[in-house]
Coordinates of C-alpha atoms (C1' of nucleotides) in Angstrom, one line a residue:
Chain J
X1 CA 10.9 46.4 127.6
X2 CA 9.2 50.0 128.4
X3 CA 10.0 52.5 125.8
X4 CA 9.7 56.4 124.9
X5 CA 9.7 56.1 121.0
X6 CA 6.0 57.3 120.8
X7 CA 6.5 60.1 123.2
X8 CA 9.4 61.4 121.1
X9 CA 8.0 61.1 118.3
X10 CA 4.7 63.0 119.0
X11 CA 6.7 65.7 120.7
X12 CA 8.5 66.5 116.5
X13 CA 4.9 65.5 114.8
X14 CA 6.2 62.4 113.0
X15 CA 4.1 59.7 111.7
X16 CA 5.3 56.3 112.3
X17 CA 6.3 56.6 108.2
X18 CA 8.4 59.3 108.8
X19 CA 10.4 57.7 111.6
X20 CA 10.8 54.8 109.4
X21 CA 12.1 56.3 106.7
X22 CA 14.7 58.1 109.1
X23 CA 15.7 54.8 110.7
X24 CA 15.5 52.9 107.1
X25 CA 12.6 50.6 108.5
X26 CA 9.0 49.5 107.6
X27 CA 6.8 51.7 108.8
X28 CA 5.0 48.7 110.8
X29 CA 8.1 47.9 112.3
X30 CA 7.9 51.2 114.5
X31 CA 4.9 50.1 115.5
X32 CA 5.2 47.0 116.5
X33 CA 8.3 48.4 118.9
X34 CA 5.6 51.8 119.7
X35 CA 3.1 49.0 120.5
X36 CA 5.2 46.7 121.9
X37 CA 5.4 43.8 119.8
X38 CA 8.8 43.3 120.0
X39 CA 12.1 45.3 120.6
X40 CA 14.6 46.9 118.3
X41 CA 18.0 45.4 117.5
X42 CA 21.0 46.7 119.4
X43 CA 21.6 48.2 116.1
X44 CA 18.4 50.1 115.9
X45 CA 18.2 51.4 119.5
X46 CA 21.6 52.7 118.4
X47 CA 20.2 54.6 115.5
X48 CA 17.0 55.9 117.1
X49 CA 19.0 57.2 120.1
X50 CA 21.2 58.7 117.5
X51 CA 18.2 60.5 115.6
X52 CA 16.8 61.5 119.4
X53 CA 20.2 62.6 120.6
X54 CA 19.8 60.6 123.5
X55 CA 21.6 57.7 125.7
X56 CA 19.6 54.0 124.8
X57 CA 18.9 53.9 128.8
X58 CA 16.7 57.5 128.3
X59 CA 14.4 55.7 125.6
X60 CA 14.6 51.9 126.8
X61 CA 13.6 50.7 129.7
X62 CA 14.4 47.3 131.0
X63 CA 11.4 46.5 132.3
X64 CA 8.4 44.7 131.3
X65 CA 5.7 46.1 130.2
X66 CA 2.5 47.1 131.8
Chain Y
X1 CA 29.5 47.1 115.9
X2 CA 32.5 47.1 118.5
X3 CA 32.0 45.8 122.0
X4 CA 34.5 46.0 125.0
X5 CA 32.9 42.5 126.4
X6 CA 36.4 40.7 126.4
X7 CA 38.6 43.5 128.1
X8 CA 35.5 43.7 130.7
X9 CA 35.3 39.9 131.3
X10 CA 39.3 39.5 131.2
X11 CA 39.7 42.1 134.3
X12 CA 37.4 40.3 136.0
X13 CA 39.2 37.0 135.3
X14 CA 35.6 35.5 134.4
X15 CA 36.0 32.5 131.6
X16 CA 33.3 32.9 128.8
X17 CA 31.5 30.3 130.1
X18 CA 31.4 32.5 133.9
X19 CA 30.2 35.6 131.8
X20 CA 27.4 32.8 130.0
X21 CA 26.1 31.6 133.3
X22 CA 25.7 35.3 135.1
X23 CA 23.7 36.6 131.9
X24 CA 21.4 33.5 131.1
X25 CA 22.9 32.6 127.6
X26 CA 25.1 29.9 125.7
X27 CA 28.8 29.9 126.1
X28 CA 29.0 29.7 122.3
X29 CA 26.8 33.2 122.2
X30 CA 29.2 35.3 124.2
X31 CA 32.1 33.3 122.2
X32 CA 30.0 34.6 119.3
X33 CA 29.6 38.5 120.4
X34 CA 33.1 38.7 121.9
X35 CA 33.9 37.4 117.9
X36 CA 32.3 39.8 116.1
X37 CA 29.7 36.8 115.0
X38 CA 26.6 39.0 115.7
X39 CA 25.2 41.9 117.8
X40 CA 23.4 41.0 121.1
X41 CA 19.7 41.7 121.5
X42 CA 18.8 44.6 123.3
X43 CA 17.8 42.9 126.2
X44 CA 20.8 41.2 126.4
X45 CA 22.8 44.0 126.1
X46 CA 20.9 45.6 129.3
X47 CA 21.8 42.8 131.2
X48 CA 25.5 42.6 130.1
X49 CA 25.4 46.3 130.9
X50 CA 23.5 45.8 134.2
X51 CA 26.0 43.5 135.2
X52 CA 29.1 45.6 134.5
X53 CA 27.2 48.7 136.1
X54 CA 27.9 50.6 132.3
X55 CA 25.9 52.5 129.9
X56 CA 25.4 50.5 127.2
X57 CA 27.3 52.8 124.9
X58 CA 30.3 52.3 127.6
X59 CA 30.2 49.0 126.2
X60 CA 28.8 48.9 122.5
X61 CA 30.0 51.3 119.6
X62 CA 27.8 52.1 117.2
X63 CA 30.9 51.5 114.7
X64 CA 31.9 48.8 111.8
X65 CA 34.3 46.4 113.1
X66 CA 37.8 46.6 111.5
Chain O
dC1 C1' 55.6 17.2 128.3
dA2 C1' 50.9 16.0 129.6
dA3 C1' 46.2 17.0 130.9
dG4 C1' 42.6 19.6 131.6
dA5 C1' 40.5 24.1 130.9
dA6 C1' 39.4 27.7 127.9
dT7 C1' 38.4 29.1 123.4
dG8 C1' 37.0 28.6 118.5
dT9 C1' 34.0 26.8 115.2
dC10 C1' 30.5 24.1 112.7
dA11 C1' 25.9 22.1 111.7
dC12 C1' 21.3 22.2 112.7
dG13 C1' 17.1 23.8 115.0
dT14 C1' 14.1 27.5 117.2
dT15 C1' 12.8 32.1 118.1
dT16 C1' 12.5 36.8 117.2
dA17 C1' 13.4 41.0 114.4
dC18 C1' 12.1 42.9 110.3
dT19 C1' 9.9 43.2 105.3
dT20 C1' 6.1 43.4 102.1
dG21 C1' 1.5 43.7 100.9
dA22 C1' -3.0 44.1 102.0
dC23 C1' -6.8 45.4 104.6
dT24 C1' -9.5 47.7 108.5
dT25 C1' -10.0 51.2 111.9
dT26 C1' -9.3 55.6 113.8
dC27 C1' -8.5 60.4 113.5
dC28 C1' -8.8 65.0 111.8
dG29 C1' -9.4 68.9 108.8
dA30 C1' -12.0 71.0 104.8
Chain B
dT1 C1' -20.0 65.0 107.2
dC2 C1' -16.9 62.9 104.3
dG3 C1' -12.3 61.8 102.6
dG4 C1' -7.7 61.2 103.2
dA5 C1' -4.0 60.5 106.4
dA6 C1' -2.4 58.0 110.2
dA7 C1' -2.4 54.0 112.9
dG8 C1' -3.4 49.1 113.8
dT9 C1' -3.1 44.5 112.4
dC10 C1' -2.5 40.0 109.9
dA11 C1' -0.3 36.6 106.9
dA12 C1' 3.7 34.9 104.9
dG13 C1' 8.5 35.2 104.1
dT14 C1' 13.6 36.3 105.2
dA15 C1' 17.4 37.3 108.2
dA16 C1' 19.6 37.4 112.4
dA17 C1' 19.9 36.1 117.4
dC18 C1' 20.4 32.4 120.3
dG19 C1' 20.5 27.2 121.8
dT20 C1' 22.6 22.5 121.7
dG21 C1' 25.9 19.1 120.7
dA22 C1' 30.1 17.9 119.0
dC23 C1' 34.7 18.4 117.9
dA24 C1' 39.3 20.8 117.1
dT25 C1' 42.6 24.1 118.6
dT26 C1' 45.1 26.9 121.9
dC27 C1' 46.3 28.1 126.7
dT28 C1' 47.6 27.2 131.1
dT29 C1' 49.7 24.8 134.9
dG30 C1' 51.3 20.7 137.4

DNA sequence: CAAGAATGTCACGTTTACTTGACTTTCCGA
DNA sequence: TCGGAAAGTCAAGTAAACGTGACATTCTTG
């Protein structure tokens, strides 16, 4: 599962902290999703399409990784 | 979180167990989400999307059940 | 009504999402 | 160049997603 989260973040300047804190994660939980370690919960992609004010299908991609 | 998954499978006349088999997962698991027992993973919930040609927010809502 | 199909549920086991804490490495500005 | 901030990572633990098997209940349909 491809996903967008670094891009978006980049584009606002976050650090992977910030973003946690605005999705009430760890910090090294965004970047094990950033890096690919493992996918979000449904709940999750819900809250971080929510904070990008975007669809899940615009962030996630259901398709494996390079 | 709210799903549709049991109006969807109804129309289509599908038994849980159908609805199991076409997305690669125990009948007791759809049983489960349909329930309100847990939330799908996100890569289930692409493929229940996928095969109900929805957005995934066409099918999930980011809401407490009642 | 009877029988089978569909659904609900429970116990137990495995895998994966996520936390916490610690440490190293990389990046960037003074 | 040096120091702090950001990012990467690892180990160990908890919680939630999912599987399997078994059994009870409800829903059809002959």
């Amino acid at each position: 599962m491809k996903n967008r989260l670094r891009v978006l973040r980049a584009e606002r300047s976050w650090s992977q902290a910030d973003l946690a804190d605005k999705l009430g994660v760890a910090r090294q939980s965004v970047n094990a999703i950033e890096t690919g370690k493992f996918d979000p919960s449904l709940p999750l992609a819900f809250r971080i399409a929510r904070l990008f004010s975007l669809k899940v299908e615009d962030i996630f991609d259901d398709e494996v990784r390079d």
